[in-house]
Amino acid sequence: MPVQPVHVLVLGGTTEARRLAESLAAHEPGVRVTTSLAGRVASPRFPPGDVRVGGFGGPDGLAAWVREHGVDAVVDATHPFAATMSRNAAEAAVQAHVPLLALRRPGWVAQDGDRWHSAGSLAEAAELLPALGERVFLTTGRMGLAAFADLHDLWFLVRSVDAPEQPCPARMEVLLDRGPFDLQGERELLRRHRVDVLVTKDSGGDATAPKLAAAREAGIPVVVVRRPPVPEGVPVACTPDEAVRWVRRL
Ligand SMILES: NC(=O)c1ccc[n+]([C@@H]2O[C@H](COP(=O)([O-])OP(=O)(O)OC[C@H]3O[C@@H](n4cnc5c(N)ncnc54)[C@H](OP(=O)(O)O)[C@@H]3O)[C@@H](O)[C@H]2O)c1
């Protein structure tokens, strides 16, 4: 009797999700991997293995998909700020009786010379801004910019992969770009646009960290939006390799 491969569903949208799919596809012959993408990015980078695109229709839809496609385990490798999807995954895993792992790259840690201000949400970040600067480098993504739309006295440089969703700040320049970014480029950007405050989510990872070093060098304050917590009871891996080891143990 041929042995059925273990079917792993990776909820993706991050570099770590892609790396995990690459590792499973290349080195784990007993594993079949399907990556799920939300479909928000116009031209996503597709990982190896099967790929499906678009929402599942909430936790019930995800649980149904898991059952119908014979999924044996789910890895929630979505962005640390994709809190709805992470909650849905936790609920669906219970419904469908499959193990769930959260793959979360570690958050950033402040270093000597950093002038960080912690915020619990984009709205809280917006409240802090007027006291910190006038020319804002906003790197929190294309969604949720409504939180900054009433800050008419401030100017914003918004960097995102795709065009920002309305409503947006009135005084705004958009820079469409996708990381990784390097230190020299970030220094130059801050200087050219006379940025005096940076706003970022605590996304973690190397690809977008050079903006923090550039801000530190320039003595610019940084508003760091804290992560939502991982749903209770869900084990966490910090690297794709750790997640591979979890899959092997199944
Ligand atoms: N939030 C960020 O800052 C950020 C940054 C970089 C990349 N991303 C990536 O962009 C995607 C969307 O992020 P978000 O913050 O909008 O998520 P979210 O608010 O947590 O999720 C909203 C809805 O989008 C759908 N969805 C999200 N991730 C999905 C996935 N991997 N596969 C299928 N459906 C998915 C789900 O729809 P249904 O309920 O219909 O299933 C979910 O309920 C995520 O995959 C995330 O990894 C997010």
PDB file of N, CA and C in Angstrom, residues 156-241:
ATOM      1  N   PHE A 156       3.274  63.126   5.137  1.00  0.00           N
ATOM      2  CA  PHE A 156       3.575  61.690   5.226  1.00  0.00           C
ATOM      3  C   PHE A 156       4.269  61.173   3.965  1.00  0.00           C
ATOM      4  N   LEU A 157       5.307  60.409   4.163  1.00  0.00           N
ATOM      5  CA  LEU A 157       5.862  59.580   3.100  1.00  0.00           C
ATOM      6  C   LEU A 157       5.382  58.159   3.405  1.00  0.00           C
ATOM      7  N   VAL A 158       4.508  57.630   2.553  1.00  0.00           N
ATOM      8  CA  VAL A 158       3.922  56.301   2.801  1.00  0.00           C
ATOM      9  C   VAL A 158       4.594  55.296   1.873  1.00  0.00           C
ATOM     10  N   ARG A 159       5.222  54.286   2.468  1.00  0.00           N
ATOM     11  CA  ARG A 159       5.831  53.244   1.626  1.00  0.00           C
ATOM     12  C   ARG A 159       5.034  51.952   1.789  1.00  0.00           C
ATOM     13  N   SER A 160       4.601  51.398   0.649  1.00  0.00           N
ATOM     14  CA  SER A 160       3.849  50.134   0.691  1.00  0.00           C
ATOM     15  C   SER A 160       4.053  49.386  -0.618  1.00  0.00           C
ATOM     16  N   VAL A 161       3.714  48.099  -0.602  1.00  0.00           N
ATOM     17  CA  VAL A 161       3.922  47.261  -1.793  1.00  0.00           C
ATOM     18  C   VAL A 161       2.920  47.649  -2.881  1.00  0.00           C
ATOM     19  N   ASP A 162       1.647  47.789  -2.484  1.00  0.00           N
ATOM     20  CA  ASP A 162       0.607  48.233  -3.420  1.00  0.00           C
ATOM     21  C   ASP A 162       0.041  49.564  -2.922  1.00  0.00           C
ATOM     22  N   ALA A 163      -0.712  50.233  -3.794  1.00  0.00           N
ATOM     23  CA  ALA A 163      -1.226  51.574  -3.482  1.00  0.00           C
ATOM     24  C   ALA A 163      -2.077  51.556  -2.211  1.00  0.00           C
ATOM     25  N   PRO A 164      -1.925  52.583  -1.353  1.00  0.00           N
ATOM     26  CA  PRO A 164      -2.669  52.616  -0.093  1.00  0.00           C
ATOM     27  C   PRO A 164      -4.172  52.718  -0.307  1.00  0.00           C
ATOM     28  N   GLU A 165      -4.878  52.145   0.680  1.00  0.00           N
ATOM     29  CA  GLU A 165      -6.337  52.159   0.680  1.00  0.00           C
ATOM     30  C   GLU A 165      -6.818  53.509   1.231  1.00  0.00           C
ATOM     31  N   GLN A 166      -7.882  54.061   0.651  1.00  0.00           N
ATOM     32  CA  GLN A 166      -8.475  55.300   1.176  1.00  0.00           C
ATOM     33  C   GLN A 166      -9.284  54.976   2.434  1.00  0.00           C
ATOM     34  N   PRO A 167      -9.533  55.937   3.332  1.00  0.00           N
ATOM     35  CA  PRO A 167      -8.990  57.294   3.359  1.00  0.00           C
ATOM     36  C   PRO A 167      -7.535  57.321   3.833  1.00  0.00           C
ATOM     37  N   CYS A 168      -6.826  58.336   3.304  1.00  0.00           N
ATOM     38  CA  CYS A 168      -5.405  58.495   3.600  1.00  0.00           C
ATOM     39  C   CYS A 168      -5.161  59.928   4.078  1.00  0.00           C
ATOM     40  N   PRO A 169      -3.980  60.204   4.622  1.00  0.00           N
ATOM     41  CA  PRO A 169      -3.663  61.597   4.959  1.00  0.00           C
ATOM     42  C   PRO A 169      -3.679  62.462   3.696  1.00  0.00           C
ATOM     43  N   ALA A 170      -4.087  63.733   3.843  1.00  0.00           N
ATOM     44  CA  ALA A 170      -4.196  64.626   2.684  1.00  0.00           C
ATOM     45  C   ALA A 170      -2.809  64.983   2.139  1.00  0.00           C
ATOM     46  N   ARG A 171      -1.872  65.261   3.050  1.00  0.00           N
ATOM     47  CA  ARG A 171      -0.516  65.659   2.611  1.00  0.00           C
ATOM     48  C   ARG A 171       0.364  64.406   2.633  1.00  0.00           C
ATOM     49  N   MET A 172       0.451  63.764   1.456  1.00  0.00           N
ATOM     50  CA  MET A 172       1.090  62.443   1.444  1.00  0.00           C
ATOM     51  C   MET A 172       1.788  62.196   0.101  1.00  0.00           C
ATOM     52  N   GLU A 173       2.961  61.597   0.180  1.00  0.00           N
ATOM     53  CA  GLU A 173       3.611  61.093  -1.033  1.00  0.00           C
ATOM     54  C   GLU A 173       3.703  59.576  -0.875  1.00  0.00           C
ATOM     55  N   VAL A 174       3.398  58.860  -1.962  1.00  0.00           N
ATOM     56  CA  VAL A 174       3.407  57.393  -1.882  1.00  0.00           C
ATOM     57  C   VAL A 174       4.629  56.847  -2.602  1.00  0.00           C
ATOM     58  N   LEU A 175       5.271  55.906  -1.964  1.00  0.00           N
ATOM     59  CA  LEU A 175       6.435  55.249  -2.543  1.00  0.00           C
ATOM     60  C   LEU A 175       6.109  53.763  -2.619  1.00  0.00           C
ATOM     61  N   LEU A 176       5.867  53.252  -3.827  1.00  0.00           N
ATOM     62  CA  LEU A 176       5.535  51.829  -3.969  1.00  0.00           C
ATOM     63  C   LEU A 176       6.838  51.052  -4.072  1.00  0.00           C
ATOM     64  N   ASP A 177       7.074  50.212  -3.090  1.00  0.00           N
ATOM     65  CA  ASP A 177       8.338  49.462  -3.067  1.00  0.00           C
ATOM     66  C   ASP A 177       8.169  48.253  -2.155  1.00  0.00           C
ATOM     67  N   ARG A 178       8.942  47.224  -2.437  1.00  0.00           N
ATOM     68  CA  ARG A 178       8.896  46.001  -1.622  1.00  0.00           C
ATOM     69  C   ARG A 178      10.309  45.688  -1.164  1.00  0.00           C
ATOM     70  N   GLY A 179      10.493  45.350   0.134  1.00  0.00           N
ATOM     71  CA  GLY A 179      11.813  45.049   0.669  1.00  0.00           C
ATOM     72  C   GLY A 179      12.425  43.857  -0.045  1.00  0.00           C
ATOM     73  N   PRO A 180      13.638  43.450   0.275  1.00  0.00           N
ATOM     74  CA  PRO A 180      14.461  44.029   1.335  1.00  0.00           C
ATOM     75  C   PRO A 180      15.008  45.416   0.985  1.00  0.00           C
ATOM     76  N   PHE A 181      15.222  46.203   2.044  1.00  0.00           N
ATOM     77  CA  PHE A 181      15.799  47.536   1.898  1.00  0.00           C
ATOM     78  C   PHE A 181      17.172  47.552   2.559  1.00  0.00           C
ATOM     79  N   ASP A 182      18.098  48.397   2.024  1.00  0.00           N
ATOM     80  CA  ASP A 182      19.420  48.435   2.665  1.00  0.00           C
ATOM     81  C   ASP A 182      19.643  49.762   3.396  1.00  0.00           C
ATOM     82  N   LEU A 183      20.647  49.747   4.260  1.00  0.00           N
ATOM     83  CA  LEU A 183      20.879  50.889   5.148  1.00  0.00           C
ATOM     84  C   LEU A 183      21.161  52.164   4.359  1.00  0.00           C
ATOM     85  N   GLN A 184      22.009  52.042   3.314  1.00  0.00           N
ATOM     86  CA  GLN A 184      22.369  53.234   2.550  1.00  0.00           C
ATOM     87  C   GLN A 184      21.118  53.861   1.911  1.00  0.00           C
ATOM     88  N   GLY A 185      20.261  53.016   1.372  1.00  0.00           N
ATOM     89  CA  GLY A 185      19.034  53.498   0.736  1.00  0.00           C
ATOM     90  C   GLY A 185      18.107  54.155   1.749  1.00  0.00           C
ATOM     91  N   GLU A 186      18.017  53.583   2.933  1.00  0.00           N
ATOM     92  CA  GLU A 186      17.132  54.127   3.972  1.00  0.00           C
ATOM     93  C   GLU A 186      17.660  55.461   4.489  1.00  0.00           C
ATOM     94  N   ARG A 187      18.981  55.552   4.681  1.00  0.00           N
ATOM     95  CA  ARG A 187      19.607  56.821   5.092  1.00  0.00           C
ATOM     96  C   ARG A 187      19.247  57.920   4.107  1.00  0.00           C
ATOM     97  N   GLU A 188      19.428  57.582   2.828  1.00  0.00           N
ATOM     98  CA  GLU A 188      19.219  58.526   1.743  1.00  0.00           C
ATOM     99  C   GLU A 188      17.753  58.992   1.695  1.00  0.00           C
ATOM    100  N   LEU A 189      16.851  58.044   1.904  1.00  0.00           N
ATOM    101  CA  LEU A 189      15.411  58.343   1.886  1.00  0.00           C
ATOM    102  C   LEU A 189      15.047  59.321   3.015  1.00  0.00           C
ATOM    103  N   LEU A 190      15.559  59.051   4.215  1.00  0.00           N
ATOM    104  CA  LEU A 190      15.263  59.925   5.360  1.00  0.00           C
ATOM    105  C   LEU A 190      15.793  61.331   5.100  1.00  0.00           C
ATOM    106  N   ARG A 191      16.994  61.387   4.518  1.00  0.00           N
ATOM    107  CA  ARG A 191      17.633  62.684   4.276  1.00  0.00           C
ATOM    108  C   ARG A 191      16.880  63.458   3.190  1.00  0.00           C
ATOM    109  N   ARG A 192      16.609  62.770   2.071  1.00  0.00           N
ATOM    110  CA  ARG A 192      15.998  63.429   0.914  1.00  0.00           C
ATOM    111  C   ARG A 192      14.618  64.001   1.254  1.00  0.00           C
ATOM    112  N   HIS A 193      13.884  63.276   2.078  1.00  0.00           N
ATOM    113  CA  HIS A 193      12.515  63.717   2.401  1.00  0.00           C
ATOM    114  C   HIS A 193      12.452  64.471   3.730  1.00  0.00           C
ATOM    115  N   ARG A 194      13.596  64.743   4.317  1.00  0.00           N
ATOM    116  CA  ARG A 194      13.685  65.468   5.597  1.00  0.00           C
ATOM    117  C   ARG A 194      12.726  64.881   6.633  1.00  0.00           C
ATOM    118  N   VAL A 195      12.755  63.554   6.705  1.00  0.00           N
ATOM    119  CA  VAL A 195      11.885  62.839   7.650  1.00  0.00           C
ATOM    120  C   VAL A 195      12.344  63.144   9.075  1.00  0.00           C
ATOM    121  N   ASP A 196      11.376  63.436   9.978  1.00  0.00           N
ATOM    122  CA  ASP A 196      11.775  63.640  11.378  1.00  0.00           C
ATOM    123  C   ASP A 196      11.092  62.676  12.346  1.00  0.00           C
ATOM    124  N   VAL A 197      10.271  61.758  11.834  1.00  0.00           N
ATOM    125  CA  VAL A 197       9.730  60.693  12.690  1.00  0.00           C
ATOM    126  C   VAL A 197       9.332  59.508  11.807  1.00  0.00           C
ATOM    127  N   LEU A 198       9.549  58.306  12.330  1.00  0.00           N
ATOM    128  CA  LEU A 198       9.247  57.069  11.582  1.00  0.00           C
ATOM    129  C   LEU A 198       8.157  56.292  12.330  1.00  0.00           C
ATOM    130  N   VAL A 199       7.235  55.700  11.579  1.00  0.00           N
ATOM    131  CA  VAL A 199       6.233  54.816  12.204  1.00  0.00           C
ATOM    132  C   VAL A 199       6.350  53.433  11.573  1.00  0.00           C
ATOM    133  N   THR A 200       6.426  52.412  12.422  1.00  0.00           N
ATOM    134  CA  THR A 200       6.539  51.053  11.924  1.00  0.00           C
ATOM    135  C   THR A 200       5.752  50.098  12.816  1.00  0.00           C
ATOM    136  N   LYS A 201       5.303  48.990  12.230  1.00  0.00           N
ATOM    137  CA  LYS A 201       4.825  47.886  13.060  1.00  0.00           C
ATOM    138  C   LYS A 201       6.051  47.108  13.527  1.00  0.00           C
ATOM    139  N   ASP A 202       5.923  46.396  14.640  1.00  0.00           N
ATOM    140  CA  ASP A 202       7.024  45.543  15.091  1.00  0.00           C
ATOM    141  C   ASP A 202       6.995  44.246  14.282  1.00  0.00           C
ATOM    142  N   SER A 203       7.319  44.379  12.997  1.00  0.00           N
ATOM    143  CA  SER A 203       7.229  43.222  12.099  1.00  0.00           C
ATOM    144  C   SER A 203       8.356  42.234  12.346  1.00  0.00           C
ATOM    145  N   GLY A 204       9.509  42.711  12.797  1.00  0.00           N
ATOM    146  CA  GLY A 204      10.663  41.838  12.990  1.00  0.00           C
ATOM    147  C   GLY A 204      11.280  41.446  11.649  1.00  0.00           C
ATOM    148  N   GLY A 205      12.394  40.689  11.722  1.00  0.00           N
ATOM    149  CA  GLY A 205      13.069  40.229  10.500  1.00  0.00           C
ATOM    150  C   GLY A 205      14.082  41.246   9.996  1.00  0.00           C
ATOM    151  N   ASP A 206      14.904  40.788   9.025  1.00  0.00           N
ATOM    152  CA  ASP A 206      16.004  41.612   8.510  1.00  0.00           C
ATOM    153  C   ASP A 206      15.601  42.512   7.347  1.00  0.00           C
ATOM    154  N   ALA A 207      14.581  42.068   6.583  1.00  0.00           N
ATOM    155  CA  ALA A 207      14.301  42.723   5.300  1.00  0.00           C
ATOM    156  C   ALA A 207      13.976  44.201   5.438  1.00  0.00           C
ATOM    157  N   THR A 208      13.298  44.564   6.539  1.00  0.00           N
ATOM    158  CA  THR A 208      12.893  45.970   6.675  1.00  0.00           C
ATOM    159  C   THR A 208      13.533  46.630   7.897  1.00  0.00           C
ATOM    160  N   ALA A 209      14.505  45.950   8.530  1.00  0.00           N
ATOM    161  CA  ALA A 209      15.139  46.493   9.743  1.00  0.00           C
ATOM    162  C   ALA A 209      16.074  47.682   9.483  1.00  0.00           C
ATOM    163  N   PRO A 210      16.699  47.827   8.299  1.00  0.00           N
ATOM    164  CA  PRO A 210      17.637  48.939   8.130  1.00  0.00           C
ATOM    165  C   PRO A 210      17.034  50.326   8.374  1.00  0.00           C
ATOM    166  N   LYS A 211      15.716  50.493   8.217  1.00  0.00           N
ATOM    167  CA  LYS A 211      15.117  51.811   8.511  1.00  0.00           C
ATOM    168  C   LYS A 211      15.325  52.172   9.988  1.00  0.00           C
ATOM    169  N   LEU A 212      15.347  51.142  10.856  1.00  0.00           N
ATOM    170  CA  LEU A 212      15.526  51.395  12.286  1.00  0.00           C
ATOM    171  C   LEU A 212      16.951  51.871  12.563  1.00  0.00           C
ATOM    172  N   ALA A 213      17.918  51.259  11.864  1.00  0.00           N
ATOM    173  CA  ALA A 213      19.314  51.675  12.035  1.00  0.00           C
ATOM    174  C   ALA A 213      19.509  53.085  11.484  1.00  0.00           C
ATOM    175  N   ALA A 214      18.865  53.375  10.369  1.00  0.00           N
ATOM    176  CA  ALA A 214      18.990  54.716   9.766  1.00  0.00           C
ATOM    177  C   ALA A 214      18.384  55.767  10.695  1.00  0.00           C
ATOM    178  N   ALA A 215      17.244  55.440  11.319  1.00  0.00           N
ATOM    179  CA  ALA A 215      16.603  56.377  12.247  1.00  0.00           C
ATOM    180  C   ALA A 215      17.487  56.590  13.482  1.00  0.00           C
ATOM    181  N   ARG A 216      18.094  55.496  13.953  1.00  0.00           N
ATOM    182  CA  ARG A 216      18.985  55.582  15.123  1.00  0.00           C
ATOM    183  C   ARG A 216      20.146  56.520  14.827  1.00  0.00           C
ATOM    184  N   GLU A 217      20.782  56.318  13.665  1.00  0.00           N
ATOM    185  CA  GLU A 217      21.917  57.163  13.269  1.00  0.00           C
ATOM    186  C   GLU A 217      21.539  58.633  13.199  1.00  0.00           C
ATOM    187  N   ALA A 218      20.324  58.875  12.685  1.00  0.00           N
ATOM    188  CA  ALA A 218      19.890  60.264  12.471  1.00  0.00           C
ATOM    189  C   ALA A 218      19.242  60.855  13.723  1.00  0.00           C
ATOM    190  N   GLY A 219      19.116  60.051  14.793  1.00  0.00           N
ATOM    191  CA  GLY A 219      18.504  60.536  16.037  1.00  0.00           C
ATOM    192  C   GLY A 219      17.014  60.789  15.901  1.00  0.00           C
ATOM    193  N   ILE A 220      16.377  60.072  14.956  1.00  0.00           N
ATOM    194  CA  ILE A 220      14.946  60.281  14.676  1.00  0.00           C
ATOM    195  C   ILE A 220      14.099  59.370  15.565  1.00  0.00           C
ATOM    196  N   PRO A 221      13.044  59.905  16.183  1.00  0.00           N
ATOM    197  CA  PRO A 221      12.167  59.029  16.989  1.00  0.00           C
ATOM    198  C   PRO A 221      11.392  58.057  16.117  1.00  0.00           C
ATOM    199  N   VAL A 222      11.094  56.895  16.692  1.00  0.00           N
ATOM    200  CA  VAL A 222      10.372  55.838  15.972  1.00  0.00           C
ATOM    201  C   VAL A 222       9.163  55.419  16.809  1.00  0.00           C
ATOM    202  N   VAL A 223       7.990  55.441  16.202  1.00  0.00           N
ATOM    203  CA  VAL A 223       6.806  54.899  16.873  1.00  0.00           C
ATOM    204  C   VAL A 223       6.671  53.445  16.429  1.00  0.00           C
ATOM    205  N   VAL A 224       6.753  52.526  17.404  1.00  0.00           N
ATOM    206  CA  VAL A 224       6.701  51.092  17.103  1.00  0.00           C
ATOM    207  C   VAL A 224       5.354  50.544  17.579  1.00  0.00           C
ATOM    208  N   VAL A 225       4.570  50.049  16.630  1.00  0.00           N
ATOM    209  CA  VAL A 225       3.260  49.488  16.982  1.00  0.00           C
ATOM    210  C   VAL A 225       3.463  48.042  17.444  1.00  0.00           C
ATOM    211  N   ARG A 226       2.983  47.768  18.660  1.00  0.00           N
ATOM    212  CA  ARG A 226       3.171  46.432  19.252  1.00  0.00           C
ATOM    213  C   ARG A 226       2.344  45.379  18.519  1.00  0.00           C
ATOM    214  N   ARG A 227       2.792  44.116  18.602  1.00  0.00           N
ATOM    215  CA  ARG A 227       2.099  42.996  17.950  1.00  0.00           C
ATOM    216  C   ARG A 227       0.864  42.565  18.731  1.00  0.00           C
ATOM    217  N   PRO A 228      -0.147  42.077  18.016  1.00  0.00           N
ATOM    218  CA  PRO A 228      -1.221  41.398  18.740  1.00  0.00           C
ATOM    219  C   PRO A 228      -0.691  40.047  19.236  1.00  0.00           C
ATOM    220  N   PRO A 229      -1.248  39.512  20.335  1.00  0.00           N
ATOM    221  CA  PRO A 229      -0.740  38.231  20.846  1.00  0.00           C
ATOM    222  C   PRO A 229      -1.128  37.066  19.946  1.00  0.00           C
ATOM    223  N   VAL A 230      -0.324  36.011  19.985  1.00  0.00           N
ATOM    224  CA  VAL A 230      -0.678  34.754  19.311  1.00  0.00           C
ATOM    225  C   VAL A 230      -1.844  34.138  20.105  1.00  0.00           C
ATOM    226  N   PRO A 231      -2.866  33.577  19.421  1.00  0.00           N
ATOM    227  CA  PRO A 231      -3.993  32.996  20.157  1.00  0.00           C
ATOM    228  C   PRO A 231      -3.527  31.991  21.217  1.00  0.00           C
ATOM    229  N   GLU A 232      -4.224  32.021  22.345  1.00  0.00           N
ATOM    230  CA  GLU A 232      -3.846  31.193  23.492  1.00  0.00           C
ATOM    231  C   GLU A 232      -3.773  29.703  23.130  1.00  0.00           C
ATOM    232  N   GLY A 233      -2.748  29.049  23.624  1.00  0.00           N
ATOM    233  CA  GLY A 233      -2.626  27.600  23.461  1.00  0.00           C
ATOM    234  C   GLY A 233      -1.960  27.173  22.161  1.00  0.00           C
ATOM    235  N   VAL A 234      -1.669  28.121  21.273  1.00  0.00           N
ATOM    236  CA  VAL A 234      -1.049  27.750  19.986  1.00  0.00           C
ATOM    237  C   VAL A 234       0.480  27.779  20.154  1.00  0.00           C
ATOM    238  N   PRO A 235       1.179  26.646  19.882  1.00  0.00           N
ATOM    239  CA  PRO A 235       2.635  26.662  20.002  1.00  0.00           C
ATOM    240  C   PRO A 235       3.259  27.566  18.938  1.00  0.00           C
ATOM    241  N   VAL A 236       4.430  28.125  19.267  1.00  0.00           N
ATOM    242  CA  VAL A 236       5.066  29.094  18.364  1.00  0.00           C
ATOM    243  C   VAL A 236       6.452  28.612  17.963  1.00  0.00           C
ATOM    244  N   ALA A 237       6.770  28.689  16.664  1.00  0.00           N
ATOM    245  CA  ALA A 237       8.135  28.474  16.170  1.00  0.00           C
ATOM    246  C   ALA A 237       8.637  29.830  15.679  1.00  0.00           C
ATOM    247  N   CYS A 238       9.937  30.080  15.893  1.00  0.00           N
ATOM    248  CA  CYS A 238      10.480  31.392  15.506  1.00  0.00           C
ATOM    249  C   CYS A 238      11.127  31.378  14.128  1.00  0.00           C
ATOM    250  N   THR A 239      11.438  30.180  13.607  1.00  0.00           N
ATOM    251  CA  THR A 239      12.116  30.109  12.314  1.00  0.00           C
ATOM    252  C   THR A 239      11.470  29.018  11.457  1.00  0.00           C
ATOM    253  N   PRO A 240      11.634  29.098  10.134  1.00  0.00           N
ATOM    254  CA  PRO A 240      11.131  28.029   9.271  1.00  0.00           C
ATOM    255  C   PRO A 240      11.736  26.671   9.633  1.00  0.00           C
ATOM    256  N   ASP A 241      13.027  26.624  10.032  1.00  0.00           N
ATOM    257  CA  ASP A 241      13.653  25.347  10.403  1.00  0.00           C
ATOM    258  C   ASP A 241      12.949  24.717  11.602  1.00  0.00           C
TER     259      ASP A 241
END
